[in-house]
């Protein structure tokens, strides 16, 4: 009798052990597979969850996305618990689509995820820390890059989602407030041109508006523009001069032939013509002029040392920009004069008023150039 009782107890213990093992296996089947490190994806393409783990995506506009792998048929529910002001708890019964969670702050959040069977068997709780990405507009402004370009500034924005955003840039040039608006889904850069002073920074206010999410962010950036470019197309230019020495240097055309070895020379044969001497450049159309450049006749260190600068719209009525400007004929490099402000004109006239050597009636010049837009 005692022997039979021991056998029964042994069988019960064996069966109990088997049931416990089965139960443990059932629970173990619900335990999350190994988790890989969270990765931030800057894309609208939704990834497929890897079979070995959940996939977490830090998304723009303070969202996180959770993608589930293929689960056991026994799993009928999952819960996601996190704190966002108060405790939030999501219950999921479908796992084919990603869970998109909008969070109120741009900071790390603790998430707890657990699976359940229809019998109520629960998995272990898996925890992870997720941090959403900020709003697109904030991310674009925080990671904005600027660079000077010819006569302006270029703003380059990081790529985010292909959603339409509105960009506004306001700035002031010589007392005039200007605004540039650009709107679209894939704006990579915005160029602001026709700026003037490459020696002083300009304050730009950039505003990006996300109309769909009703988000607006602004940022002020100071940037020095690049210098205005040289007028390189001289095909329609015409040079005229007060006087010219025949068969010496190339005449008026030598001033704009893009060859510093040729030159214009004033008349010195009998009768010589005394100072002042002048030359006039017709650009062929109205331009905005910011700077001029002149280079001496090659190998000559005499000529003029002082000049006046004028501009005109019609070639008849001239406005004086500056008087008694200095030119050094002993300097073999280009010499530049930056106008006090960008000046609109079709014509530029340079009048040489003073020779280097007392008693000289003549002067000469190798080449002339101008800058602006």
Short mmCIF file of C-alpha atoms in Angstrom, two decimals:
data_model
loop_
_atom_site.label_atom_id
_atom_site.label_comp_id
_atom_site.label_asym_id
_atom_site.label_seq_id
_atom_site.Cartn_x
_atom_site.Cartn_y
_atom_site.Cartn_z
CA UNK A 1 0.00 0.00 0.00
CA UNK A 2 2.78 2.35 0.91
CA UNK A 3 4.62 1.39 -2.23
CA UNK A 4 1.61 2.10 -4.44
CA UNK A 5 1.09 5.45 -2.70
CA UNK A 6 4.70 6.39 -3.40
CA UNK A 7 4.25 5.50 -7.07
CA UNK A 8 1.15 7.71 -7.32
CA UNK A 9 2.97 10.60 -5.69
CA UNK A 10 5.91 10.11 -8.01
CA UNK A 11 3.63 10.14 -11.05
CA UNK A 12 1.92 13.31 -9.82
CA UNK A 13 5.20 15.01 -9.28
CA UNK A 14 6.33 13.99 -12.75
CA UNK A 15 3.13 15.26 -14.34
CA UNK A 16 3.36 18.50 -12.34
CA UNK A 17 6.91 19.00 -13.46
CA UNK A 18 5.91 18.44 -17.07
CA UNK A 19 3.02 20.92 -16.78
CA UNK A 20 5.28 23.52 -15.22
CA UNK A 21 7.83 23.01 -17.95
CA UNK A 22 5.15 23.34 -20.64
CA UNK A 23 3.81 26.47 -18.99
CA UNK A 24 7.32 27.88 -18.82
CA UNK A 25 7.81 27.08 -22.49
CA UNK A 26 4.52 28.74 -23.34
CA UNK A 27 5.57 31.87 -21.50
CA UNK A 28 9.02 31.72 -23.00
CA UNK A 29 7.46 31.69 -26.47
CA UNK A 30 5.99 35.10 -25.69
CA UNK A 31 9.20 36.64 -24.44
CA UNK A 32 10.52 39.34 -26.78
CA UNK A 33 13.37 38.26 -29.04
CA UNK A 34 16.73 40.02 -28.53
CA UNK A 35 16.45 43.78 -29.07
CA UNK A 36 18.86 45.63 -31.29
CA UNK A 37 19.92 49.23 -30.75
CA UNK A 38 17.43 51.92 -31.69
CA UNK A 39 18.22 53.68 -34.94
CA UNK A 40 17.02 57.06 -36.19
CA UNK A 41 15.81 56.96 -39.78
CA UNK A 42 15.39 60.23 -41.71
CA UNK A 43 13.00 58.96 -44.34
CA UNK A 44 9.35 58.58 -45.21
CA UNK A 45 9.95 54.99 -46.35
CA UNK A 46 8.54 52.71 -43.70
CA UNK A 47 10.90 49.86 -42.88
CA UNK A 48 9.90 46.23 -42.53
CA UNK A 49 10.40 44.92 -39.00
CA UNK A 50 13.24 42.44 -38.84
CA UNK A 51 12.19 38.89 -37.85
CA UNK A 52 14.71 38.94 -35.00
CA UNK A 53 13.47 42.06 -33.23
CA UNK A 54 11.14 45.00 -33.05
CA UNK A 55 12.16 47.96 -35.16
CA UNK A 56 12.08 51.40 -33.57
CA UNK A 57 12.12 54.58 -35.65
CA UNK A 58 12.71 58.07 -34.29
CA UNK A 59 10.50 60.12 -36.59
CA UNK A 60 10.18 63.84 -37.22
CA UNK A 61 7.59 66.04 -35.57
CA UNK A 62 8.08 64.34 -32.18
CA UNK A 63 6.85 60.93 -33.29
CA UNK A 64 8.20 57.44 -32.66
CA UNK A 65 7.24 54.41 -34.70
CA UNK A 66 7.28 50.78 -33.61
CA UNK A 67 7.24 47.93 -36.15
CA UNK A 68 6.48 44.37 -35.07
CA UNK A 69 8.05 41.18 -36.46
CA UNK A 70 5.93 38.16 -37.39
CA UNK A 71 4.47 36.93 -34.09
CA UNK A 72 3.25 33.57 -32.85
CA UNK A 73 -0.39 32.79 -33.61
CA UNK A 74 -0.91 32.49 -29.87
CA UNK A 75 -0.29 36.23 -29.37
CA UNK A 76 -3.56 38.15 -29.50
CA UNK A 77 -2.69 41.37 -27.72
CA UNK A 78 0.19 43.65 -26.83
CA UNK A 79 0.38 46.66 -24.55
CA UNK A 80 2.69 49.67 -24.82
CA UNK A 81 3.00 51.76 -21.67
CA UNK A 82 4.83 55.09 -21.30
CA UNK A 83 4.69 58.38 -19.39
CA UNK A 84 3.82 61.58 -21.24
CA UNK A 85 2.51 63.90 -18.54
CA UNK A 86 0.41 61.01 -17.26
CA UNK A 87 0.71 57.28 -17.81
CA UNK A 88 -0.37 56.26 -21.30
CA UNK A 89 -1.27 52.71 -22.24
CA UNK A 90 -1.98 51.45 -25.75
CA UNK A 91 -3.59 48.05 -26.40
CA UNK A 92 -2.87 46.47 -29.77
CA UNK A 93 -4.57 43.53 -31.43
CA UNK A 94 -3.22 44.02 -34.95
CA UNK A 95 0.49 43.97 -35.67
CA UNK A 96 0.74 44.32 -39.45
CA UNK A 97 0.84 48.13 -39.34
CA UNK A 98 3.35 50.21 -37.38
CA UNK A 99 2.34 51.95 -34.18
CA UNK A 100 2.89 55.70 -34.51
CA UNK A 101 3.02 57.58 -31.21
CA UNK A 102 3.09 61.37 -31.02
CA UNK A 103 4.89 62.72 -27.97
CA UNK A 104 4.46 66.14 -26.41
CA UNK A 105 8.16 66.86 -25.81
CA UNK A 106 11.48 66.46 -27.56
CA UNK A 107 13.18 64.24 -24.96
CA UNK A 108 13.86 60.55 -24.18
CA UNK A 109 10.85 58.42 -23.17
CA UNK A 110 10.73 55.04 -21.41
CA UNK A 111 8.49 52.44 -23.07
CA UNK A 112 7.35 49.09 -21.65
CA UNK A 113 5.98 46.48 -24.07
CA UNK A 114 4.27 43.17 -23.19
CA UNK A 115 2.48 40.38 -25.14
CA UNK A 116 -0.61 38.36 -24.09
CA UNK A 117 -2.34 35.18 -25.28
CA UNK A 118 -6.10 34.78 -25.47
CA UNK A 119 -5.85 32.71 -22.28
CA UNK A 120 -4.23 35.70 -20.56
CA UNK A 121 -0.72 34.32 -20.43
CA UNK A 122 1.71 37.27 -20.45
CA UNK A 123 5.26 37.64 -21.65
CA UNK A 124 8.03 39.28 -19.73
CA UNK A 125 8.02 43.07 -19.96
CA UNK A 126 10.55 44.51 -22.35
CA UNK A 127 11.66 48.10 -21.80
CA UNK A 128 13.38 50.49 -24.16
CA UNK A 129 14.18 54.20 -24.32
CA UNK A 130 13.07 56.10 -27.44
CA UNK A 131 13.66 59.71 -28.35
CA UNK A 132 11.65 61.35 -31.13
CA UNK A 133 13.12 63.75 -33.63
CA UNK A 134 12.06 67.40 -33.36
CA UNK A 135 9.71 69.09 -35.79
CA UNK A 136 10.97 69.25 -39.35
CA UNK A 137 11.05 73.04 -39.29
CA UNK A 138 13.16 73.12 -36.12
CA UNK A 139 15.49 70.41 -37.42
CA UNK A 140 15.99 72.29 -40.69
CA UNK A 141 16.81 75.56 -38.92
CA UNK A 142 19.06 73.92 -36.32
CA UNK A 143 21.07 72.16 -39.05
CA UNK A 144 21.06 74.96 -41.60
CA UNK A 145 24.31 75.71 -43.47
CA UNK A 146 25.24 79.07 -45.02
CA UNK A 147 27.92 80.05 -47.50
CA UNK A 148 28.80 83.24 -49.39
CA UNK A 149 28.25 83.21 -53.16
CA UNK A 150 28.89 85.87 -55.81
CA UNK A 151 27.04 88.91 -54.57
CA UNK A 152 24.96 86.96 -52.10
CA UNK A 153 24.41 84.17 -49.61
CA UNK A 154 23.25 80.58 -50.09
CA UNK A 155 21.21 78.76 -47.42
CA UNK A 156 21.24 74.95 -47.58
CA UNK A 157 18.73 72.87 -45.60
CA UNK A 158 19.09 69.22 -44.52
CA UNK A 159 16.79 66.74 -46.24
CA UNK A 160 13.83 65.58 -44.19
CA UNK A 161 10.41 64.40 -45.36
CA UNK A 162 8.91 65.25 -48.74
CA UNK A 163 6.24 67.50 -47.30
CA UNK A 164 5.45 71.01 -48.45
CA UNK A 165 6.85 73.75 -46.21
CA UNK A 166 6.90 77.54 -46.60
CA UNK A 167 10.21 79.40 -46.29
CA UNK A 168 10.46 83.16 -45.75
CA UNK A 169 13.74 85.11 -45.58
CA UNK A 170 13.70 88.79 -44.63
CA UNK A 171 16.72 91.11 -44.60
CA UNK A 172 17.69 94.75 -45.10
CA UNK A 173 20.08 96.11 -47.74
CA UNK A 174 21.02 99.81 -47.68
CA UNK A 175 17.90 100.69 -45.71
CA UNK A 176 15.57 98.69 -47.98
CA UNK A 177 13.78 95.71 -46.42
CA UNK A 178 13.54 92.74 -48.74
CA UNK A 179 11.63 89.45 -48.49
CA UNK A 180 12.02 86.19 -50.37
CA UNK A 181 9.34 83.47 -50.19
CA UNK A 182 9.76 79.88 -51.36
CA UNK A 183 7.26 77.06 -50.91
CA UNK A 184 7.48 73.42 -51.87
CA UNK A 185 8.02 69.80 -50.79
CA UNK A 186 11.71 69.44 -51.66
CA UNK A 187 13.46 72.77 -51.07
CA UNK A 188 17.16 72.01 -50.65
CA UNK A 189 18.63 75.51 -50.85
CA UNK A 190 17.71 79.18 -51.27
CA UNK A 191 20.08 81.77 -52.74
CA UNK A 192 19.83 85.47 -51.92
CA UNK A 193 21.70 87.51 -54.53
CA UNK A 194 22.23 91.14 -55.53
CA UNK A 195 23.75 92.01 -52.19
CA UNK A 196 26.42 94.67 -52.03
CA UNK A 197 28.89 95.00 -49.18
CA UNK A 198 31.08 91.92 -48.78
CA UNK A 199 32.80 93.52 -45.75
CA UNK A 200 29.76 93.64 -43.44
CA UNK A 201 27.46 90.83 -42.24
CA UNK A 202 23.78 91.03 -43.11
CA UNK A 203 21.17 89.88 -40.59
CA UNK A 204 18.78 87.36 -42.15
CA UNK A 205 15.60 86.19 -40.44
CA UNK A 206 14.55 82.76 -41.67
CA UNK A 207 11.06 81.46 -40.92
CA UNK A 208 9.74 78.02 -41.87
CA UNK A 209 6.03 77.24 -41.58
CA UNK A 210 4.48 73.77 -41.54
CA UNK A 211 0.88 74.63 -42.39
CA UNK A 212 -0.37 71.07 -42.01
CA UNK A 213 0.90 70.68 -38.44
CA UNK A 214 0.54 74.40 -37.64
CA UNK A 215 4.19 74.72 -36.59
CA UNK A 216 6.30 77.84 -37.17
CA UNK A 217 9.95 78.34 -36.27
CA UNK A 218 12.31 81.29 -36.87
CA UNK A 219 16.03 81.87 -36.65
CA UNK A 220 18.25 84.93 -37.18
CA UNK A 221 21.62 84.43 -38.87
CA UNK A 222 24.31 87.01 -39.65
CA UNK A 223 26.31 86.23 -42.78
CA UNK A 224 28.77 88.19 -44.89
CA UNK A 225 27.83 87.96 -48.58
CA UNK A 226 30.30 87.15 -51.30
CA UNK A 227 31.54 90.02 -53.49
CA UNK A 228 29.50 90.99 -56.53
CA UNK A 229 30.93 89.36 -59.64
CA UNK A 230 32.87 90.99 -62.44
CA UNK A 231 31.09 91.89 -65.67
CA UNK A 232 32.81 89.32 -67.87
CA UNK A 233 30.73 89.71 -71.02
CA UNK A 234 32.18 92.74 -72.81
CA UNK A 235 30.78 91.98 -76.24
CA UNK A 236 28.50 95.04 -76.19
CA UNK A 237 30.88 97.42 -74.43
CA UNK A 238 32.08 100.58 -76.18
CA UNK A 239 35.00 102.72 -74.97
CA UNK A 240 35.45 106.37 -75.98
CA UNK A 241 38.22 108.73 -74.88
CA UNK A 242 38.89 112.46 -74.68
CA UNK A 243 41.94 112.09 -76.94
CA UNK A 244 44.24 109.36 -78.17
CA UNK A 245 47.76 109.08 -79.58
CA UNK A 246 47.49 107.55 -83.04
CA UNK A 247 49.42 104.31 -83.54
CA UNK A 248 50.46 104.04 -79.89
CA UNK A 249 49.09 101.31 -77.66
CA UNK A 250 45.85 100.37 -79.40
CA UNK A 251 43.52 103.30 -78.73
CA UNK A 252 40.30 103.31 -76.70
CA UNK A 253 39.49 99.69 -77.51
CA UNK A 254 42.63 98.60 -75.64
CA UNK A 255 40.93 99.59 -72.36
CA UNK A 256 38.36 96.78 -72.66
CA UNK A 257 40.09 94.11 -74.79
CA UNK A 258 40.88 91.92 -71.76
CA UNK A 259 44.60 92.23 -72.51
CA UNK A 260 46.73 94.07 -69.94
CA UNK A 261 49.69 94.29 -72.35
CA UNK A 262 47.78 96.60 -74.69
CA UNK A 263 46.98 100.17 -73.56
CA UNK A 264 45.41 103.49 -74.32
CA UNK A 265 47.67 106.56 -74.49
CA UNK A 266 46.55 110.20 -74.58
CA UNK A 267 47.80 112.48 -77.36
CA UNK A 268 51.36 113.72 -76.86
CA UNK A 269 52.38 114.71 -80.42
CA UNK A 270 52.30 118.38 -81.33
CA UNK A 271 50.02 119.76 -80.23
CA UNK A 272 50.00 117.80 -76.94
CA UNK A 273 46.76 117.91 -75.01
CA UNK A 274 47.08 118.77 -71.31
CA UNK A 275 45.17 117.32 -68.33
CA UNK A 276 42.42 116.47 -67.66
CA UNK A 277 41.99 113.37 -69.85
CA UNK A 278 39.06 111.03 -69.65
CA UNK A 279 37.62 107.77 -70.92
CA UNK A 280 33.99 106.61 -70.93
CA UNK A 281 32.65 103.04 -70.94
CA UNK A 282 29.22 102.18 -72.34
CA UNK A 283 28.08 98.79 -70.95
CA UNK A 284 25.41 98.49 -73.63
CA UNK A 285 22.61 98.34 -71.05
CA UNK A 286 21.82 99.61 -67.58
CA UNK A 287 23.71 97.82 -64.83
CA UNK A 288 24.07 98.08 -61.06
CA UNK A 289 27.71 98.97 -60.43
CA UNK A 290 29.47 98.20 -57.14
CA UNK A 291 33.19 98.46 -57.94
CA UNK A 292 35.63 99.34 -60.71
CA UNK A 293 39.20 98.19 -61.33
CA UNK A 294 42.09 99.64 -63.35
CA UNK A 295 45.62 98.47 -64.08
CA UNK A 296 48.49 100.62 -65.30
CA UNK A 297 50.16 100.40 -68.70
CA UNK A 298 52.61 97.49 -68.51
CA UNK A 299 56.16 98.62 -67.69
CA UNK A 300 55.29 102.32 -67.29
CA UNK A 301 55.38 104.07 -63.90
CA UNK A 302 54.26 107.55 -64.93
CA UNK A 303 50.87 108.83 -66.06
CA UNK A 304 48.10 109.95 -63.71
CA UNK A 305 47.83 109.75 -59.90
CA UNK A 306 44.39 111.28 -59.33
CA UNK A 307 40.96 110.84 -60.92
CA UNK A 308 37.22 111.51 -60.60
CA UNK A 309 34.53 108.89 -61.12
CA UNK A 310 31.06 109.52 -62.61
CA UNK A 311 28.10 107.41 -63.74
CA UNK A 312 25.25 108.11 -66.14
CA UNK A 313 22.07 106.52 -67.45
CA UNK A 314 22.04 108.35 -70.81
CA UNK A 315 25.72 109.13 -71.49
CA UNK A 316 25.05 112.89 -71.36
CA UNK A 317 24.03 113.71 -67.80
CA UNK A 318 26.64 112.38 -65.36
CA UNK A 319 26.54 112.08 -61.58
CA UNK A 320 29.82 112.36 -59.69
CA UNK A 321 30.42 109.34 -57.47
CA UNK A 322 33.79 110.44 -56.02
CA UNK A 323 36.49 113.08 -56.55
CA UNK A 324 40.27 113.10 -56.15
CA UNK A 325 40.63 109.32 -55.96
CA UNK A 326 44.20 108.01 -55.88
CA UNK A 327 45.91 105.81 -58.48
CA UNK A 328 49.49 104.56 -58.11
CA UNK A 329 51.25 104.12 -61.50
CA UNK A 330 54.21 102.45 -59.76
CA UNK A 331 51.95 99.57 -58.66
CA UNK A 332 51.78 96.83 -61.30
CA UNK A 333 48.71 95.14 -59.74
CA UNK A 334 45.04 95.83 -60.31
CA UNK A 335 43.76 98.78 -58.27
CA UNK A 336 40.11 98.88 -57.22
CA UNK A 337 37.62 101.42 -56.04
CA UNK A 338 34.45 100.31 -54.29
CA UNK A 339 31.54 102.69 -54.84
CA UNK A 340 29.89 104.08 -51.66
CA UNK A 341 26.68 102.33 -52.71
CA UNK A 342 25.50 100.22 -55.61
CA UNK A 343 24.79 102.68 -58.41
CA UNK A 344 22.52 102.18 -61.39
CA UNK A 345 24.07 103.28 -64.64
CA UNK A 346 24.83 102.39 -68.23
CA UNK A 347 27.94 104.56 -68.47
CA UNK A 348 31.03 105.07 -66.33
CA UNK A 349 33.42 107.98 -66.89
CA UNK A 350 36.88 108.22 -65.37
CA UNK A 351 38.52 111.66 -65.57
CA UNK A 352 42.27 111.82 -64.86
CA UNK A 353 42.98 115.14 -63.16
CA UNK A 354 46.60 115.08 -62.01
CA UNK A 355 49.87 113.68 -63.48
CA UNK A 356 52.50 111.83 -61.48
CA UNK A 357 55.33 113.98 -62.80
CA UNK A 358 54.91 117.74 -62.81
CA UNK A 359 54.92 119.10 -66.34
CA UNK A 360 53.63 115.90 -68.04
CA UNK A 361 50.64 116.51 -70.28
CA UNK A 362 50.04 112.88 -71.14
CA UNK A 363 48.68 109.78 -69.42
CA UNK A 364 47.87 106.14 -70.25
CA UNK A 365 46.10 103.04 -68.88
CA UNK A 366 46.28 99.31 -69.52
CA UNK A 367 42.79 97.93 -68.76
CA UNK A 368 39.46 98.68 -67.06
CA UNK A 369 36.94 96.33 -65.40
CA UNK A 370 33.68 96.70 -63.45
CA UNK A 371 31.67 94.64 -60.96
CA UNK A 372 28.00 94.43 -60.03
CA UNK A 373 24.87 92.89 -61.47
#
